[in-house]
Coordinates of C-alpha atoms and ligand atoms in Angstrom, one line a residue:
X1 CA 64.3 66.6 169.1
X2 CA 63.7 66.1 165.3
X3 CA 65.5 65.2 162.3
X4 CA 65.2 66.9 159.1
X5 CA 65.6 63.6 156.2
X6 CA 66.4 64.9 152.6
X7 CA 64.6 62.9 150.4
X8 CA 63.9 64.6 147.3
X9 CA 66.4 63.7 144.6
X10 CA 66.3 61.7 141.3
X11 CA 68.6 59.3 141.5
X12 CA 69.5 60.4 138.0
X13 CA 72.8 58.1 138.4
X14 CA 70.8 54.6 139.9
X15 CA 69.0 54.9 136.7
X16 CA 67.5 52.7 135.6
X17 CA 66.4 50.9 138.6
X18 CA 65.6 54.8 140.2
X19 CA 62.7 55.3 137.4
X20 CA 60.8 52.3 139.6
X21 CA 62.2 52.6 143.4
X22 CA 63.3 56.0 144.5
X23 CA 67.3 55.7 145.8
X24 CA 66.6 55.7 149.3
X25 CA 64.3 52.9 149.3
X26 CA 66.7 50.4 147.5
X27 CA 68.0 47.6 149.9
X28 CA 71.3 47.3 151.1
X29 CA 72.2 44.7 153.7
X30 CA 68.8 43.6 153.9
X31 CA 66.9 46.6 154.1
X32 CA 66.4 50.4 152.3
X33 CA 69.4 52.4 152.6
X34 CA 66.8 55.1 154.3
X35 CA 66.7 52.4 157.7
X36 CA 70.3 52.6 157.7
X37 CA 70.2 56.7 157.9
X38 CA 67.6 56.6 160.5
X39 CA 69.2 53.7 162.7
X40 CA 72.1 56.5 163.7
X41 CA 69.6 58.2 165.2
X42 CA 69.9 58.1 168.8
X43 CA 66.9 58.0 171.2
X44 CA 67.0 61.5 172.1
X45 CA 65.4 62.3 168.2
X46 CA 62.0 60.8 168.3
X47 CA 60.5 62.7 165.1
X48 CA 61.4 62.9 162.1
X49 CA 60.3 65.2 158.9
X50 CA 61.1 63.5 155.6
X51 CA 61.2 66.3 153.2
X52 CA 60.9 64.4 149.9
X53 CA 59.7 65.0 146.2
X54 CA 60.9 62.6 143.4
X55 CA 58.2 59.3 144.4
X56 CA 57.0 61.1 147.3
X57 CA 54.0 58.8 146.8
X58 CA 56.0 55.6 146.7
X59 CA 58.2 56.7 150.1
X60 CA 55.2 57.3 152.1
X61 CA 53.2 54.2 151.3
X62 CA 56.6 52.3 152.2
X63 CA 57.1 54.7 155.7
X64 CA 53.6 53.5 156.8
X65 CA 53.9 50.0 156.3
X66 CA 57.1 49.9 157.5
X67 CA 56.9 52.7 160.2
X68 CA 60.6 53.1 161.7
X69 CA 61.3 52.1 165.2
X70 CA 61.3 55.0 168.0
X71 CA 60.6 57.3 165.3
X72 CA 57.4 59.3 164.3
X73 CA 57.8 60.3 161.1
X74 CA 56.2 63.1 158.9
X75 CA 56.5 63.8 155.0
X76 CA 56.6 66.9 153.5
X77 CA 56.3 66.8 149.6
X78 CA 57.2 69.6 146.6
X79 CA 55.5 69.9 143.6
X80 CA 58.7 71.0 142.0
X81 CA 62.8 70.1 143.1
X82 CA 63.6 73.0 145.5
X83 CA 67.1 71.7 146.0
X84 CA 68.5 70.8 149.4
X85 CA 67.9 74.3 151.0
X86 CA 64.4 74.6 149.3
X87 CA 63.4 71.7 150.4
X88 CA 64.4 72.2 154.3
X89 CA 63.0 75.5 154.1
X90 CA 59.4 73.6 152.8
X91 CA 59.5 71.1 155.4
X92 CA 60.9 72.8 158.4
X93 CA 58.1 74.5 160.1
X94 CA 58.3 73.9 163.7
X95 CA 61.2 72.0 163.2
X96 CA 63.0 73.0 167.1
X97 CA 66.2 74.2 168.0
X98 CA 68.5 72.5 167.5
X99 CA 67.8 69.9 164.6
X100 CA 69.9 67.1 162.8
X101 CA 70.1 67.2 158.9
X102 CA 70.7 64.0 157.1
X103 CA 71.3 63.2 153.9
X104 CA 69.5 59.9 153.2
X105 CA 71.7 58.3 150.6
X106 CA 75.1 58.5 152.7
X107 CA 76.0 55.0 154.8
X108 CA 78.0 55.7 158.0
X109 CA 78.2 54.6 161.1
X110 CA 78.3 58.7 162.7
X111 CA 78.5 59.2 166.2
X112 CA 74.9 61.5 166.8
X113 CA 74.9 61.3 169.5
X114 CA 78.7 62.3 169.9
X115 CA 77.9 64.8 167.4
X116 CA 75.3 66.3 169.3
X117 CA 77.3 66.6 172.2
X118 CA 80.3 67.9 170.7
X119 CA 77.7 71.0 168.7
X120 CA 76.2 72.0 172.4
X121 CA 79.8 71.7 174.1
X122 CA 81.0 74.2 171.4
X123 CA 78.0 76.3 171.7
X124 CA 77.7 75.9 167.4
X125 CA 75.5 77.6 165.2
X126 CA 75.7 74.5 163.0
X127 CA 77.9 71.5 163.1
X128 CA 78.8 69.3 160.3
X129 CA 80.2 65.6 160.7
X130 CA 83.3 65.3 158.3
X131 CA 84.7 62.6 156.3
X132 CA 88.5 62.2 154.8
X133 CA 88.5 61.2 151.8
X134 CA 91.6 61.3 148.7
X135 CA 89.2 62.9 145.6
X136 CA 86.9 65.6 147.4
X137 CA 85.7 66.9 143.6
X138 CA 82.0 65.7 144.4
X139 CA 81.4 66.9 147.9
X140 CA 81.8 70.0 149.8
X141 CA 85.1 70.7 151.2
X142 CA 85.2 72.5 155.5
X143 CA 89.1 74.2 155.9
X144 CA 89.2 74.4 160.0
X145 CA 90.7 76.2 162.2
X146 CA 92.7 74.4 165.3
X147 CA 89.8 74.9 167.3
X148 CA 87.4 72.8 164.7
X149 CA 85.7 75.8 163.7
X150 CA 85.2 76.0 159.8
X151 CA 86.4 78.8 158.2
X152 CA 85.7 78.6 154.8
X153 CA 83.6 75.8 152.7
X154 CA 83.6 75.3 149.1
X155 CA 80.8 73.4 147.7
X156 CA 82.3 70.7 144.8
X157 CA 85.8 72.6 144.2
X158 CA 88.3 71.6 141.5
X159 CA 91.3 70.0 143.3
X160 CA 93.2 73.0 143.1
X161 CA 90.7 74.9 145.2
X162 CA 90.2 72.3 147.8
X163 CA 90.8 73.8 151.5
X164 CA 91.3 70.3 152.8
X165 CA 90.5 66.8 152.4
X166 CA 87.7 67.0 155.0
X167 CA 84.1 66.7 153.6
X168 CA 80.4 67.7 154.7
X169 CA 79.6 63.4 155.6
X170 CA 75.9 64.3 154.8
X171 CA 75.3 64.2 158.8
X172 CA 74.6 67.6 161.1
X173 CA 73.1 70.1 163.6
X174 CA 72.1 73.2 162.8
X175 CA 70.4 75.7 164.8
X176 CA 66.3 76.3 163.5
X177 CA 67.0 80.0 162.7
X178 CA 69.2 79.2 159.8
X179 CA 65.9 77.9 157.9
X180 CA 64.8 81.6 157.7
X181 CA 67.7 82.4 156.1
X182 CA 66.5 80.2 153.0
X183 CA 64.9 82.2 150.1
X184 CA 60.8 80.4 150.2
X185 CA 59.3 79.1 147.1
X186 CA 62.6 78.3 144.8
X187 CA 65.3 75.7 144.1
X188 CA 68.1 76.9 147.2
X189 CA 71.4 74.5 147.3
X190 CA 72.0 74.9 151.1
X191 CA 75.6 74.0 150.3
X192 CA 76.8 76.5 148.1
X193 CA 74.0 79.1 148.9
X194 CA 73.5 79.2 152.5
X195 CA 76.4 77.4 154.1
X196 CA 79.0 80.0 153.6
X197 CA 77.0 82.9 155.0
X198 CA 76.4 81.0 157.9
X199 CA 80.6 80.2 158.9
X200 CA 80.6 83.8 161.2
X201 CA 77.9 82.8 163.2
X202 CA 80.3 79.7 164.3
X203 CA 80.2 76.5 162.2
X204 CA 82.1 73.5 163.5
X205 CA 83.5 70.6 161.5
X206 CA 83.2 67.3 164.1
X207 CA 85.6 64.7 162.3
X208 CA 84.6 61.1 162.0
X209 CA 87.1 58.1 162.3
X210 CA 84.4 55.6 161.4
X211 CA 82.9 54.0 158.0
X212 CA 81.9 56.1 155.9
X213 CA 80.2 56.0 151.8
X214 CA 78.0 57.6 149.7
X215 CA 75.8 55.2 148.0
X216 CA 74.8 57.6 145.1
X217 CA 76.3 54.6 142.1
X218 CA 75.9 51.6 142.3
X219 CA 79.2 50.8 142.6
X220 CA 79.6 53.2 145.6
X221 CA 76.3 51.5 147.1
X222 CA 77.7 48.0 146.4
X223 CA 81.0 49.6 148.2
X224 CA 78.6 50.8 151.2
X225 CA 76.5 47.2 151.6
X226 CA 79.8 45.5 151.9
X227 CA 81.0 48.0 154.9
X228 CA 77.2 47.3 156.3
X229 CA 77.6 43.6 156.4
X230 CA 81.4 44.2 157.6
X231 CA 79.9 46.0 160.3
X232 CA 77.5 43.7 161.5
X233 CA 74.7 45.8 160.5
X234 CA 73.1 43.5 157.5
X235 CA 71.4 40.9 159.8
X236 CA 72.7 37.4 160.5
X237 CA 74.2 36.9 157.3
X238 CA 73.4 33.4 156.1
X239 CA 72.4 32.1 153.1
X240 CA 68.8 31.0 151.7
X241 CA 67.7 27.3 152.3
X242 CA 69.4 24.4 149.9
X243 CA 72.3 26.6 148.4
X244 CA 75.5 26.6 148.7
X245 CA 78.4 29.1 148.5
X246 CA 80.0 32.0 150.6
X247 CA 77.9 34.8 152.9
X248 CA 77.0 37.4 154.5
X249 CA 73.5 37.2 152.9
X250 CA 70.5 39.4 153.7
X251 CA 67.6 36.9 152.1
X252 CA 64.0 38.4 152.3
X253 CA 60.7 36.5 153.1
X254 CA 59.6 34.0 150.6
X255 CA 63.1 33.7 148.9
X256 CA 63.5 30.2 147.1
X257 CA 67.1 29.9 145.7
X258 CA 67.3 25.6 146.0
X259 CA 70.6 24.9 144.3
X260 CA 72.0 28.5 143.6
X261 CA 75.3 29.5 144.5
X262 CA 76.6 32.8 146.2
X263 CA 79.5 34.5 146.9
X264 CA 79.4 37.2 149.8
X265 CA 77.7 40.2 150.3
X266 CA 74.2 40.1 148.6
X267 CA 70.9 40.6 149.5
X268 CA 67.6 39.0 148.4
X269 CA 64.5 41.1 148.4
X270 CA 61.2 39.2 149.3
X271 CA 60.0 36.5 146.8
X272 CA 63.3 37.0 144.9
X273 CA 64.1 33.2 142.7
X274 CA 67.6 32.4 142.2
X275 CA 67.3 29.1 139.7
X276 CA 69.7 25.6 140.0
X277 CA 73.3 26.6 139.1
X278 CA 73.2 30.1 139.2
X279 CA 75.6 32.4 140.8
X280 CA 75.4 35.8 142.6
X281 CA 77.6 37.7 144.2
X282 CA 78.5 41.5 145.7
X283 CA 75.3 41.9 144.4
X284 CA 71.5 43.6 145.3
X285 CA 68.4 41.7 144.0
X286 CA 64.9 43.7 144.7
X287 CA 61.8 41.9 145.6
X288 CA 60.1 39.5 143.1
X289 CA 62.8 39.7 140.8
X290 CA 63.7 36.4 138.5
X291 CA 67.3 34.7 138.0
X292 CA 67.4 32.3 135.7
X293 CA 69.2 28.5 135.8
X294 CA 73.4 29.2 135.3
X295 CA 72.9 32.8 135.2
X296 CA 75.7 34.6 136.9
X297 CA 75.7 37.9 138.5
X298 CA 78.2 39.6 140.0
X299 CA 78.5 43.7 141.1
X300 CA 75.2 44.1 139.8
X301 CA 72.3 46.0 141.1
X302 CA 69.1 44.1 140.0
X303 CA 65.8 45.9 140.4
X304 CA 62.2 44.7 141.5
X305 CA 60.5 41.8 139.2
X306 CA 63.4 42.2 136.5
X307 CA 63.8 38.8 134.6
X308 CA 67.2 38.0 133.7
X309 CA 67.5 34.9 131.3
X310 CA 69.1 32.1 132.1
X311 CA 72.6 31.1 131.4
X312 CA 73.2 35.2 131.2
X313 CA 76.2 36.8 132.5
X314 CA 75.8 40.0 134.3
X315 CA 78.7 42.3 135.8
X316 CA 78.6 45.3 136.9
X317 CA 75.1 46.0 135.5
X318 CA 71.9 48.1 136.5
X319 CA 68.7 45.8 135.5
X320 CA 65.2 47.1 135.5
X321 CA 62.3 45.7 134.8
X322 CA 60.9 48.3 133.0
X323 CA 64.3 50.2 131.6
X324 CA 62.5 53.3 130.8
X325 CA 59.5 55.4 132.6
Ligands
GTP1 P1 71.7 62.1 141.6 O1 70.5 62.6 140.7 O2 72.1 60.7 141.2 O3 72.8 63.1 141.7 O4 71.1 61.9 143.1 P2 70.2 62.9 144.0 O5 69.2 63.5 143.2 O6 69.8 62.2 145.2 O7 71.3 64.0 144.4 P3 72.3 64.1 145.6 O8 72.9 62.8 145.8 O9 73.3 65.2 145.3 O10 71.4 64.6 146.8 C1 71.9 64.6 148.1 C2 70.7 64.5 149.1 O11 69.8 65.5 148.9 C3 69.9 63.2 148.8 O12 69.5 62.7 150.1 C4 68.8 63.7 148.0 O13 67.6 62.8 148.1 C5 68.5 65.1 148.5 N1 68.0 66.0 147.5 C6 68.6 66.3 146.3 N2 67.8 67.2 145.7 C7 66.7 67.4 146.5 C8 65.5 68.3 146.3 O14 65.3 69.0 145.3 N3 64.6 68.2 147.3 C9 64.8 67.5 148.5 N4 63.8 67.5 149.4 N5 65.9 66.7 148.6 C10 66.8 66.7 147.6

């Protein structure tokens, strides 16, 4: 079976650090928040078509130096932004029936392989895994019937026009046929374009219980490392050599952070120096970036070889090397 990876946005709101790393290949709990996507995968998916655009480059030089385990992976790339549907409808040739959609900047821990069962038991056109959550403005909101089935689904909807709390997780199975349903050659939101036609061929709505973020700010993404790490997914959590302080930590190869402090949940890309007396904390620094001595840094998301000056305070911040493109 195959999975169909959405990898195509900007990143508009990881900006800066998004004009240097595309989204999904910025570590969280020790490794791009891609990994975490593909590691709910279970064994019965062994290919996967990456249908990316923004950095297409950048992802597939990363994709075949780290290849993903049990996985063999294709990329797809557009010229132009063809939206979500555009983009499945580019990279889905051949895809199979049926296939699992993921979005690759949402952190779970999804049952797929519950989900997979549950779609065939039902006999679904299309499942989608569902999230609860209080403010649904920003998603796309499933109203069910008793026997799961979605009736109606409202992409983004003021709260007014919200069926229900329960919200398309970024996570599902869909039968191959509804890819020639997709207009070729232009920008198609599957959501709001294709979704809704699809509910009378019987959509399902399979509600998770589990973790559940998407890491599209960087508070949100800070919010989904710490659920990683909670979860025992961000490795074995201790800190570099000679410092001191609280973990988890996810510390890359080559780290050298001799008399730094931390507080918990950060991780250290490769080669990343954290100078005598400083402090970080709920924090992601990207490889071969520079802390200086007393600096502290705390909520932050700090991106590949950015400097920051020593004695600096730094909360809640988004530091690039380069801020601009
Ligand atoms: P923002 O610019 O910050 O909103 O992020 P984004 O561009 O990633 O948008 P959003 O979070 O809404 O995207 C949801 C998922 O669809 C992510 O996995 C995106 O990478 C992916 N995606 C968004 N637009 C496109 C597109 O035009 N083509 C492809 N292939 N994927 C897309």
């Amino acid at each position: 079976m195959q999975a169909l990876v959405l990898i195509g946005g900007f990143g508009t709101r990881l900006r800066p650090v998004t004009y240097e790393l595309p989204k999904q290949l910025i570590p969280i709990a020790g490794k791009p928040m891609l990994y975490h996507v593909l590691d709910l995968l279970p064994r019965e998916v062994d290919r996967a078509v990456f249908a990316t655009g923004y950095k297409a480059d950048v992802i597939e030089a990363y994709v075949r130096a780290h290849p993903p385990p049990h996985l063999q992976v294709t990329t797809v790339s557009e010229a132009e932004p063809l939206g979500t549907g555009g983009g499945m409808r580019n990279a889905g040739d051949g895809i199979g029936d049926p296939f699992v959609l993921l979005n690759s900047d949402v952190i779970s821990d999804a049952d797929v392989a519950g989900l997979l069962a549950f779609h065939r038991a039902k006999g679904a056109y299309g499942t989608m895994l569902l999230h609860e959550v209080e403010d649904t403005r920003p998603y796309g909101v499933a109203a069910l019937d008793p026997n799961d089935r979605i009736e109606r689904f409202v992409e983004k909807p003021e709260p007014r026009d919200a069926p229900s709390h329960w919200i398309n997780a970024g996570v599902a199975v869909w039968s191959e046929t509804v890819l020639a349903g997709i207009p070729k050659g232009r920008a198609v939101s599957f959501e709001r374009e294709i979704v809704p036609g699809t509910l009378g061929r019987g959509v399902y709505g399979f509600r998770s219980a589990g973790f559940w973020e998407d890491a599209g700010t960087p508070e949100r993404l800070l919010r989904a490392q710490r659920l990683l790490f909670d979860a025992g997914r961000g490795g074995d959590g201790s800190l570099p050599a000679a410092s001191t302080g609280l973990g988890p930590a996810a510390v890359g190869r080559g780290v050298d952070a001799r008399g730094a402090s931390f507080g918990p949940y950060v991780t250290l890309g490769d080669g990343v120096v954290v100078e005598r007396d400083a402090h970080v904390e709920n924090s992601v620094v990207m490889d071969g970036a520079f802390i200086g001595a007393g600096a502290t840094v705390v909520g932050s998301l700090i991106g590949p070889k950015a400097r920051l000056s020593a004695g600096g305070r730094y909360e809640g911040a988004v530091i690039a090397a380069e801020p601009r493109p």
